[in-house]
Every structure is written in C-alpha cells, then in structure tokens.
PDB file of C-alpha atoms and ligand atoms in Angstrom:
ATOM      1  CA  MET Y   1      -7.998 -22.274  16.540  1.00 88.00           C
ATOM      2  CA  ASP Y   2      -4.660 -22.920  14.827  1.00 95.00           C
ATOM      3  CA  TYR Y   3      -3.978 -19.434  13.417  1.00 97.00           C
ATOM      4  CA  LEU Y   4      -0.838 -20.525  11.572  1.00 96.00           C
ATOM      5  CA  LYS Y   5      -2.808 -23.139   9.663  1.00 97.00           C
ATOM      6  CA  LEU Y   6      -5.637 -20.672   9.077  1.00 98.00           C
ATOM      7  CA  SER Y   7      -3.151 -18.089   7.762  1.00 98.00           C
ATOM      8  CA  LYS Y   8      -1.824 -20.644   5.275  1.00 97.00           C
ATOM      9  CA  GLY Y   9      -5.373 -21.411   4.142  1.00 98.00           C
ATOM     10  CA  VAL Y  10      -6.104 -17.706   3.743  1.00 98.00           C
ATOM     11  CA  ALA Y  11      -2.839 -17.249   1.811  1.00 98.00           C
ATOM     12  CA  HIS Y  12      -3.877 -19.981  -0.585  1.00 98.00           C
ATOM     13  CA  ALA Y  13      -7.223 -18.274  -1.143  1.00 98.00           C
ATOM     14  CA  LEU Y  14      -6.110 -14.627  -1.297  1.00 98.00           C
ATOM     15  CA  ARG Y  15      -2.602 -14.923  -2.742  1.00 98.00           C
ATOM     16  CA  HIS Y  16      -2.606 -17.971  -4.939  1.00 98.00           C
ATOM     17  CA  ALA Y  17      -5.939 -19.480  -6.052  1.00 98.00           C
ATOM     18  CA  PRO Y  18      -9.008 -17.274  -5.353  1.00 98.00           C
ATOM     19  CA  TRP Y  19     -10.955 -19.066  -8.123  1.00 97.00           C
ATOM     20  CA  GLU Y  20     -10.803 -22.340  -6.159  1.00 97.00           C
ATOM     21  CA  TYR Y  21     -12.950 -20.598  -3.551  1.00 97.00           C
ATOM     22  CA  GLU Y  22     -15.117 -18.729  -6.080  1.00 97.00           C
ATOM     23  CA  LEU Y  23     -14.025 -15.439  -4.546  1.00 98.00           C
ATOM     24  CA  GLU Y  24     -14.898 -12.159  -6.222  1.00 98.00           C
ATOM     25  CA  MET Y  25     -11.675 -10.198  -5.879  1.00 98.00           C
ATOM     26  CA  ASP Y  26     -11.294  -6.581  -6.955  1.00 98.00           C
ATOM     27  CA  SER Y  27      -8.234  -5.103  -8.683  1.00 98.00           C
ATOM     28  CA  GLU Y  28      -6.576  -4.317  -5.329  1.00 98.00           C
ATOM     29  CA  GLY Y  29      -7.082  -7.837  -3.986  1.00 98.00           C
ATOM     30  CA  TRP Y  30     -10.046  -7.139  -1.713  1.00 98.00           C
ATOM     31  CA  VAL Y  31     -12.793  -9.729  -1.163  1.00 98.00           C
ATOM     32  CA  GLU Y  32     -15.830  -9.605   1.119  1.00 98.00           C
ATOM     33  CA  THR Y  33     -14.703 -11.095   4.444  1.00 98.00           C
ATOM     34  CA  GLU Y  34     -18.005 -12.956   4.732  1.00 98.00           C
ATOM     35  CA  GLN Y  35     -17.444 -14.526   1.296  1.00 98.00           C
ATOM     36  CA  LEU Y  36     -14.029 -15.805   2.376  1.00 98.00           C
ATOM     37  CA  VAL Y  37     -15.464 -17.126   5.662  1.00 98.00           C
ATOM     38  CA  MET Y  38     -18.223 -19.019   3.813  1.00 98.00           C
ATOM     39  CA  ALA Y  39     -15.685 -20.462   1.350  1.00 98.00           C
ATOM     40  CA  LEU Y  40     -13.280 -21.603   4.078  1.00 98.00           C
ATOM     41  CA  ARG Y  41     -16.135 -23.167   6.058  1.00 98.00           C
ATOM     42  CA  LEU Y  42     -16.544 -25.725   3.273  1.00 97.00           C
ATOM     43  CA  ASP Y  43     -13.298 -27.212   4.599  1.00 96.00           C
ATOM     44  CA  LYS Y  44     -14.249 -29.396   7.571  1.00 96.00           C
ATOM     45  CA  GLN Y  45     -11.429 -28.083   9.776  1.00 96.00           C
ATOM     46  CA  TRP Y  46     -12.937 -24.577   9.543  1.00 97.00           C
ATOM     47  CA  ASP Y  47     -16.650 -25.435   9.507  1.00 97.00           C
ATOM     48  CA  LEU Y  48     -17.318 -23.139  12.481  1.00 97.00           C
ATOM     49  CA  LEU Y  49     -15.121 -20.264  11.286  1.00 98.00           C
ATOM     50  CA  GLN Y  50     -16.290 -16.722  12.088  1.00 97.00           C
ATOM     51  CA  ALA Y  51     -15.112 -13.385  10.706  1.00 97.00           C
ATOM     52  CA  GLY Y  52     -13.774 -12.654  14.209  1.00 97.00           C
ATOM     53  CA  ASP Y  53     -11.358 -15.580  13.858  1.00 98.00           C
ATOM     54  CA  LEU Y  54      -9.775 -13.817  10.882  1.00 98.00           C
ATOM     55  CA  SER Y  55      -9.209 -10.602  12.838  1.00 97.00           C
ATOM     56  CA  ASN Y  56      -7.805 -12.636  15.738  1.00 98.00           C
ATOM     57  CA  MET Y  57      -5.501 -14.344  13.250  1.00 98.00           C
ATOM     58  CA  LEU Y  58      -4.224 -10.921  12.113  1.00 98.00           C
ATOM     59  CA  ASP Y  59      -3.635  -9.878  15.735  1.00 97.00           C
ATOM     60  CA  ALA Y  60      -1.735 -13.097  16.498  1.00 96.00           C
ATOM     61  CA  ALA Y  61       0.491 -12.953  13.398  1.00 96.00           C
ATOM     62  CA  ASP Y  62       4.235 -12.271  13.366  1.00 93.00           C
ATOM     63  CA  LYS Y  63       3.915 -10.325  10.090  1.00 95.00           C
ATOM     64  CA  LYS Y  64       1.281  -8.012   8.655  1.00 97.00           C
ATOM     65  CA  ARG Y  65       0.219 -10.256   5.747  1.00 98.00           C
ATOM     66  CA  TYR Y  66      -3.438  -9.233   5.510  1.00 98.00           C
ATOM     67  CA  GLU Y  67      -5.594  -6.194   6.006  1.00 98.00           C
ATOM     68  CA  ILE Y  68      -9.257  -6.114   7.077  1.00 98.00           C
ATOM     69  CA  LYS Y  69     -11.310  -2.958   6.391  1.00 98.00           C
ATOM     70  CA  ASP Y  70     -14.981  -2.125   5.844  1.00 98.00           C
ATOM     71  CA  GLY Y  71     -16.072  -5.773   5.810  1.00 98.00           C
ATOM     72  CA  LYS Y  72     -13.360  -6.734   3.325  1.00 98.00           C
ATOM     73  CA  ILE Y  73     -10.055  -8.572   3.572  1.00 98.00           C
ATOM     74  CA  ARG Y  74      -6.999  -8.656   1.309  1.00 98.00           C
ATOM     75  CA  ALA Y  75      -3.465  -9.992   1.230  1.00 98.00           C
ATOM     76  CA  LEU Y  76      -0.927  -7.151   1.255  1.00 98.00           C
ATOM     77  CA  TYR Y  77       1.758  -8.995  -0.737  1.00 98.00           C
ATOM     78  CA  GLY Y  78       2.789 -12.439  -1.920  1.00 98.00           C
ATOM     79  CA  HIS Y  79       0.278 -12.872  -4.771  1.00 98.00           C
ATOM     80  CA  SER Y  80       1.128 -15.411  -7.447  1.00 98.00           C
ATOM     81  CA  PHE Y  81      -1.903 -15.639  -9.747  1.00 97.00           C
ATOM     82  CA  PRO Y  82      -1.592 -14.150 -13.237  1.00 95.00           C
ATOM     83  CA  GLN Y  83      -3.905 -11.119 -12.888  1.00 95.00           C
ATOM     84  CA  LYS Y  84      -1.519  -8.626 -11.261  1.00 97.00           C
ATOM     85  CA  ILE Y  85      -2.870  -6.867  -8.145  1.00 98.00           C
ATOM     86  CA  LYS Y  86      -2.790  -3.068  -8.440  1.00 98.00           C
ATOM     87  CA  LYS Y  87      -0.437  -1.409  -5.947  1.00 97.00           C
ATOM     88  CA  SER Y  88       0.186   2.310  -5.457  1.00 93.00           C
ATOM     89  CA  PRO Y  89       3.729   3.502  -6.030  1.00 97.00           C
ATOM     90  CA  GLY Y  90       5.523   4.662  -2.876  1.00 97.00           C
ATOM     91  CA  THR Y  91       8.874   6.002  -1.733  1.00 97.00           C
ATOM     92  CA  PRO Y  92      11.047   3.222  -0.269  1.00 97.00           C
ATOM     93  CA  PRO Y  93      13.905   3.732   2.204  1.00 98.00           C
ATOM     94  CA  PRO Y  94      17.188   4.640   0.428  1.00 98.00           C
ATOM     95  CA  VAL Y  95      18.337   1.028   0.722  1.00 98.00           C
ATOM     96  CA  VAL Y  96      16.165  -2.091   0.905  1.00 98.00           C
ATOM     97  CA  TYR Y  97      17.249  -5.712   1.285  1.00 98.00           C
ATOM     98  CA  HIS Y  98      16.624  -9.142  -0.183  1.00 98.00           C
ATOM     99  CA  GLY Y  99      17.742 -12.460   1.279  1.00 98.00           C
ATOM    100  CA  THR Y 100      18.366 -15.287  -1.134  1.00 98.00           C
ATOM    101  CA  PRO Y 101      19.954 -18.754  -1.111  1.00 98.00           C
ATOM    102  CA  ARG Y 102      23.630 -18.905  -2.040  1.00 98.00           C
ATOM    103  CA  HIS Y 103      23.037 -20.810  -5.281  1.00 98.00           C
ATOM    104  CA  LEU Y 104      20.853 -18.014  -6.776  1.00 98.00           C
ATOM    105  CA  VAL Y 105      23.236 -15.099  -6.157  1.00 98.00           C
ATOM    106  CA  GLU Y 106      25.213 -15.388  -9.388  1.00 98.00           C
ATOM    107  CA  GLN Y 107      22.062 -15.470 -11.491  1.00 98.00           C
ATOM    108  CA  ILE Y 108      20.555 -12.507  -9.616  1.00 98.00           C
ATOM    109  CA  MET Y 109      23.756 -10.469  -9.983  1.00 98.00           C
ATOM    110  CA  ASN Y 110      23.596 -11.163 -13.743  1.00 98.00           C
ATOM    111  CA  ASP Y 111      19.869 -10.889 -14.464  1.00 98.00           C
ATOM    112  CA  GLY Y 112      18.562  -8.688 -11.638  1.00 98.00           C
ATOM    113  CA  LEU Y 113      15.790  -9.542  -9.191  1.00 98.00           C
ATOM    114  CA  ARG Y 114      12.780 -11.061 -10.935  1.00 98.00           C
ATOM    115  CA  PRO Y 115       9.365 -11.830  -9.426  1.00 98.00           C
ATOM    116  CA  MET Y 116       9.794 -15.509 -10.397  1.00 98.00           C
ATOM    117  CA  GLY Y 117       6.601 -17.259  -9.185  1.00 97.00           C
ATOM    118  CA  ARG Y 118       5.039 -14.124  -7.727  1.00 98.00           C
ATOM    119  CA  GLN Y 119       3.589 -10.917  -9.161  1.00 98.00           C
ATOM    120  CA  TYR Y 120       6.283  -8.683  -7.661  1.00 98.00           C
ATOM    121  CA  VAL Y 121       9.839  -8.896  -6.361  1.00 98.00           C
ATOM    122  CA  HIS Y 122       9.731  -8.849  -2.525  1.00 98.00           C
ATOM    123  CA  LEU Y 123      12.134  -6.581  -0.656  1.00 98.00           C
ATOM    124  CA  ALA Y 124      12.576  -5.854   3.033  1.00 98.00           C
ATOM    125  CA  ALA Y 125      13.063  -2.512   4.769  1.00 98.00           C
ATOM    126  CA  GLU Y 126      15.290  -4.167   7.392  1.00 97.00           C
ATOM    127  CA  SER Y 127      18.253  -6.469   6.766  1.00 98.00           C
ATOM    128  CA  ASP Y 128      17.326  -8.939   9.543  1.00 98.00           C
ATOM    129  CA  MET Y 129      13.923  -9.464   7.950  1.00 97.00           C
ATOM    130  CA  ALA Y 130      15.571 -10.194   4.584  1.00 98.00           C
ATOM    131  CA  ILE Y 131      17.895 -12.723   6.212  1.00 98.00           C
ATOM    132  CA  MET Y 132      14.878 -14.476   7.739  1.00 97.00           C
ATOM    133  CA  VAL Y 133      13.216 -14.633   4.305  1.00 97.00           C
ATOM    134  CA  GLY Y 134      16.412 -16.136   2.846  1.00 98.00           C
ATOM    135  CA  LYS Y 135      16.595 -18.705   5.637  1.00 98.00           C
ATOM    136  CA  ARG Y 136      13.390 -20.315   4.297  1.00 97.00           C
ATOM    137  CA  ARG Y 137      15.590 -21.730   1.523  1.00 97.00           C
ATOM    138  CA  ASP Y 138      19.170 -21.817   2.809  1.00 98.00           C
ATOM    139  CA  SER Y 139      20.648 -22.016   6.324  1.00 98.00           C
ATOM    140  CA  GLU Y 140      23.232 -19.394   5.308  1.00 98.00           C
ATOM    141  CA  PRO Y 141      21.453 -17.078   2.905  1.00 98.00           C
ATOM    142  CA  VAL Y 142      23.140 -14.161   1.166  1.00 98.00           C
ATOM    143  CA  LEU Y 143      21.988 -10.652   2.026  1.00 98.00           C
ATOM    144  CA  LEU Y 144      21.621  -8.361  -0.965  1.00 98.00           C
ATOM    145  CA  GLY Y 145      21.317  -4.576  -0.674  1.00 98.00           C
ATOM    146  CA  ILE Y 146      19.319  -2.620  -3.244  1.00 98.00           C
ATOM    147  CA  HIS Y 147      19.972   1.063  -3.903  1.00 98.00           C
ATOM    148  CA  ALA Y 148      16.262   1.858  -3.921  1.00 98.00           C
ATOM    149  CA  GLU Y 149      16.591   5.622  -3.854  1.00 98.00           C
ATOM    150  CA  MET Y 150      18.922   5.585  -6.825  1.00 98.00           C
ATOM    151  CA  ALA Y 151      16.693   3.099  -8.669  1.00 98.00           C
ATOM    152  CA  SER Y 152      13.612   5.273  -7.977  1.00 98.00           C
ATOM    153  CA  LYS Y 153      15.383   8.298  -9.406  1.00 97.00           C
ATOM    154  CA  ASP Y 154      16.065   6.258 -12.534  1.00 98.00           C
ATOM    155  CA  GLY Y 155      12.362   5.355 -12.873  1.00 98.00           C
ATOM    156  CA  ILE Y 156      12.149   1.939 -11.177  1.00 98.00           C
ATOM    157  CA  ILE Y 157       8.806   1.836  -9.360  1.00 98.00           C
ATOM    158  CA  PHE Y 158       8.463   0.564  -5.790  1.00 98.00           C
ATOM    159  CA  TYR Y 159       5.202  -0.234  -4.027  1.00 98.00           C
ATOM    160  CA  GLN Y 160       4.595  -0.613  -0.303  1.00 97.00           C
ATOM    161  CA  GLY Y 161       3.395  -4.066   0.773  1.00 97.00           C
ATOM    162  CA  ASN Y 162       3.233  -3.444   4.509  1.00 97.00           C
ATOM    163  CA  ASN Y 163       5.338  -1.654   7.109  1.00 94.00           C
ATOM    164  CA  THR Y 164       8.416  -3.748   6.257  1.00 96.00           C
ATOM    165  CA  VAL Y 165       7.772  -5.304   2.826  1.00 98.00           C
ATOM    166  CA  TRP Y 166       8.436  -3.372  -0.392  1.00 98.00           C
ATOM    167  CA  LEU Y 167       7.561  -4.611  -3.854  1.00 98.00           C
ATOM    168  CA  SER Y 168       8.890  -3.916  -7.322  1.00 98.00           C
ATOM    169  CA  ASP Y 169       8.251  -5.262 -10.813  1.00 98.00           C
ATOM    170  CA  PHE Y 170      11.918  -5.932 -11.529  1.00 98.00           C
ATOM    171  CA  VAL Y 171      15.198  -4.673 -10.078  1.00 98.00           C
ATOM    172  CA  PRO Y 172      18.103  -4.470 -12.553  1.00 98.00           C
ATOM    173  CA  SER Y 173      21.395  -5.840 -11.285  1.00 98.00           C
ATOM    174  CA  ARG Y 174      23.197  -2.459 -11.392  1.00 98.00           C
ATOM    175  CA  TYR Y 175      21.295  -1.425  -8.218  1.00 98.00           C
ATOM    176  CA  ILE Y 176      22.088  -4.650  -6.332  1.00 98.00           C
ATOM    177  CA  TYR Y 177      25.138  -5.340  -4.171  1.00 98.00           C
ATOM    178  CA  ILE Y 178      26.202  -8.194  -1.920  1.00 98.00           C
ATOM    179  CA  CYS Y 179      26.321  -6.986   1.706  1.00 98.00           C
TER     180      CYS Y 179
HETATM  181  C1  HQG O   1      14.769 -15.667  -6.253  1.00 74.12           C
HETATM  182  C2  HQG O   1       7.403 -14.441   2.517  1.00 74.12           C
HETATM  183  C3  HQG O   1      16.932 -16.680  -9.923  1.00 74.12           C
HETATM  184  C4  HQG O   1      14.567 -14.894  -4.974  1.00 74.12           C
HETATM  185  C5  HQG O   1       8.638 -13.604   2.704  1.00 74.12           C
HETATM  186  C6  HQG O   1      13.792 -15.914  -4.149  1.00 74.12           C
HETATM  187  C7  HQG O   1       8.602 -12.589   1.582  1.00 74.12           C
HETATM  188  C8  HQG O   1      15.777 -15.308  -8.497  1.00 74.12           C
HETATM  189  C9  HQG O   1      12.997 -16.691  -5.178  1.00 74.12           C
HETATM  190  C10 HQG O   1       7.690 -13.206   0.560  1.00 74.12           C
HETATM  191  C11 HQG O   1      15.925 -14.225  -9.387  1.00 74.12           C
HETATM  192  C12 HQG O   1      11.536 -16.319  -5.201  1.00 74.12           C
HETATM  193  C13 HQG O   1       8.401 -13.497  -0.730  1.00 74.12           C
HETATM  194  C14 HQG O   1      16.628 -14.454 -10.602  1.00 74.12           C
HETATM  195  C15 HQG O   1      14.845 -13.527  -7.671  1.00 74.12           C
HETATM  196  N1  HQG O   1      17.113 -15.689 -10.824  1.00 74.12           N
HETATM  197  N2  HQG O   1      16.278 -16.526  -8.753  1.00 74.12           N
HETATM  198  N3  HQG O   1      16.829 -13.488 -11.520  1.00 74.12           N
HETATM  199  N4  HQG O   1      15.319 -13.127  -8.860  1.00 74.12           N
HETATM  200  N5  HQG O   1      15.102 -14.841  -7.433  1.00 74.12           N
HETATM  201  O1  HQG O   1       9.195 -17.032  -2.273  1.00 74.12           O
HETATM  202  O2  HQG O   1      11.276 -12.925  -1.791  1.00 74.12           O
HETATM  203  O3  HQG O   1       5.967 -15.252   5.219  1.00 74.12           O
HETATM  204  O4  HQG O   1       8.647 -15.953  -4.495  1.00 74.12           O
HETATM  205  O5  HQG O   1      15.787 -14.537  -4.375  1.00 74.12           O
HETATM  206  O6  HQG O   1       8.660 -12.991   3.958  1.00 74.12           O
HETATM  207  O7  HQG O   1      11.748 -15.347  -1.071  1.00 74.12           O
HETATM  208  O8  HQG O   1       4.750 -15.827   3.121  1.00 74.12           O
HETATM  209  O9  HQG O   1      10.083 -14.734  -2.899  1.00 74.12           O
HETATM  210  O10 HQG O   1      14.650 -16.786  -3.459  1.00 74.12           O
HETATM  211  O11 HQG O   1       8.164 -11.325   1.954  1.00 74.12           O
HETATM  212  O12 HQG O   1       4.216 -13.745   4.356  1.00 74.12           O
HETATM  213  O13 HQG O   1      13.553 -16.358  -6.445  1.00 74.12           O
HETATM  214  O14 HQG O   1       7.217 -14.441   1.122  1.00 74.12           O
HETATM  215  O15 HQG O   1       6.305 -13.883   3.140  1.00 74.12           O
HETATM  216  O16 HQG O   1      10.954 -16.813  -4.015  1.00 74.12           O
HETATM  217  O17 HQG O   1       9.573 -14.283  -0.498  1.00 74.12           O
HETATM  218  P1  HQG O   1       9.634 -16.185  -3.409  1.00 74.12           P
HETATM  219  P2  HQG O   1      10.793 -14.308  -1.540  1.00 74.12           P
HETATM  220  P3  HQG O   1       5.254 -14.727   4.012  1.00 74.12           P
END
C-alpha cells in the first residue's frame, strides 16, 4: 500500500471535495470511516482498501494530518471547501511561525496573513516546520514570526490543528515580523 498516495486521496476527500465522494461530513469535519473506505474503493487502485489501511496510513505519516475516533475520521487542518469547519479556540505558544516564498513577503507585510485558498491561515509552533512548509514553494523561503500571545490578547482567535499546526482566520500585519 502506497500510504503517501492514499494520504493524498484522503486529503482530496476530507479537505477539498467531500461531495465528489458523497460523504456526509459533520460541522467538525468528521465522516464515518466506513463511508470513506467505500467511497475510495470505487477508485480501482484502492478497490481492496480496509479501514485498517487508514489507521496504518496515520501511523506511517510524517505529520498528524488526520484523526480517527469512534469509527469516524477527519482531517485536522488544510480544508479548502467553502463551508468552514468548526474549530475550538485554543491558546497558542507566545510566538508561532509561517514560512512563505520570497515573492509574497511584501504583500503579507502589507495585508497580513490571509487564508487564501484554505479556510484558515496555517501557522507552525516550530520555526523549522514553517521553513519546511515554505520550501514547498521556494527553495529559500522567508520565515515570519507571529506575536500570537499579543494577538490573542487583542482578540485574534487561534485554533489548534494538531500538535504543531495552529490556525487563525486572519493575522493582521502588525503582529508579523521577518525573522
Ligand atoms: C500565502 C501543508 C499573498 C501563504 C503545510 C502561503 C501547512 C499570502 C499561501 C498547510 C497572504 C497559501 C498549509 C497574503 C498568506 N498575500 N499571499 N496576504 N497571506 N499568503 O498551501 O500555509 O503537508 O494554502 O504564505 O504543512 O503554505 O498538506 O498554505 O504561501 O500546514 O498536511 O498564501 O499545508 O500541510 O498556501 O500550507 P497554502 P500554507 P500538509
């Protein structure tokens, strides 16, 4: 089983286009694991897929992208479809990070961090993680620091994605600095 490929298929279903798979998703992004398995099986490459393959995929992953609980599965972050997934507000570390390509820095320092194609802005608890995110788009990404504690005090809401990913609706530029 190619877990990387499977993870991309699951991301498409749970983060981007659940309707293509006729998934019934609740407001927190959960779907019945069995429903996802049946939907993915329609694709020939996964015609023998079992729920156990999904938990093995989670165990094999480099990042905690999904959560499986009580017969249900959900993506923890990364959603892009219009109906915004409900997240509970949390307390982020005092500073969080965001890695971005060089050509976007000026715009971000003017306009703030926007979710762009996703439901939330994605932030990292650790700077090395943010640099890795930035490297998806630029070999020498720029590391931005976000004064999350200060922003929280001023009413900006942060939500926990997983152990390292933090989410926010929008981060105004006054809390952002170039590291
Ligand atoms: C940029 C991966 C112009 C932002 C990663 C980024 C992450 C702006 C791009 C997760 C902007 C959006 C998400 C503004 C932000 N003007 N550009 N005002 N504000 N941007 O992919 O954070 O491996 O939607 O800097 O690990 O790169 O898939 O977000 O470059 O956690 O699990 O707009 O995806 O997770 O790009 O990545 P993305 P991201 P997985």
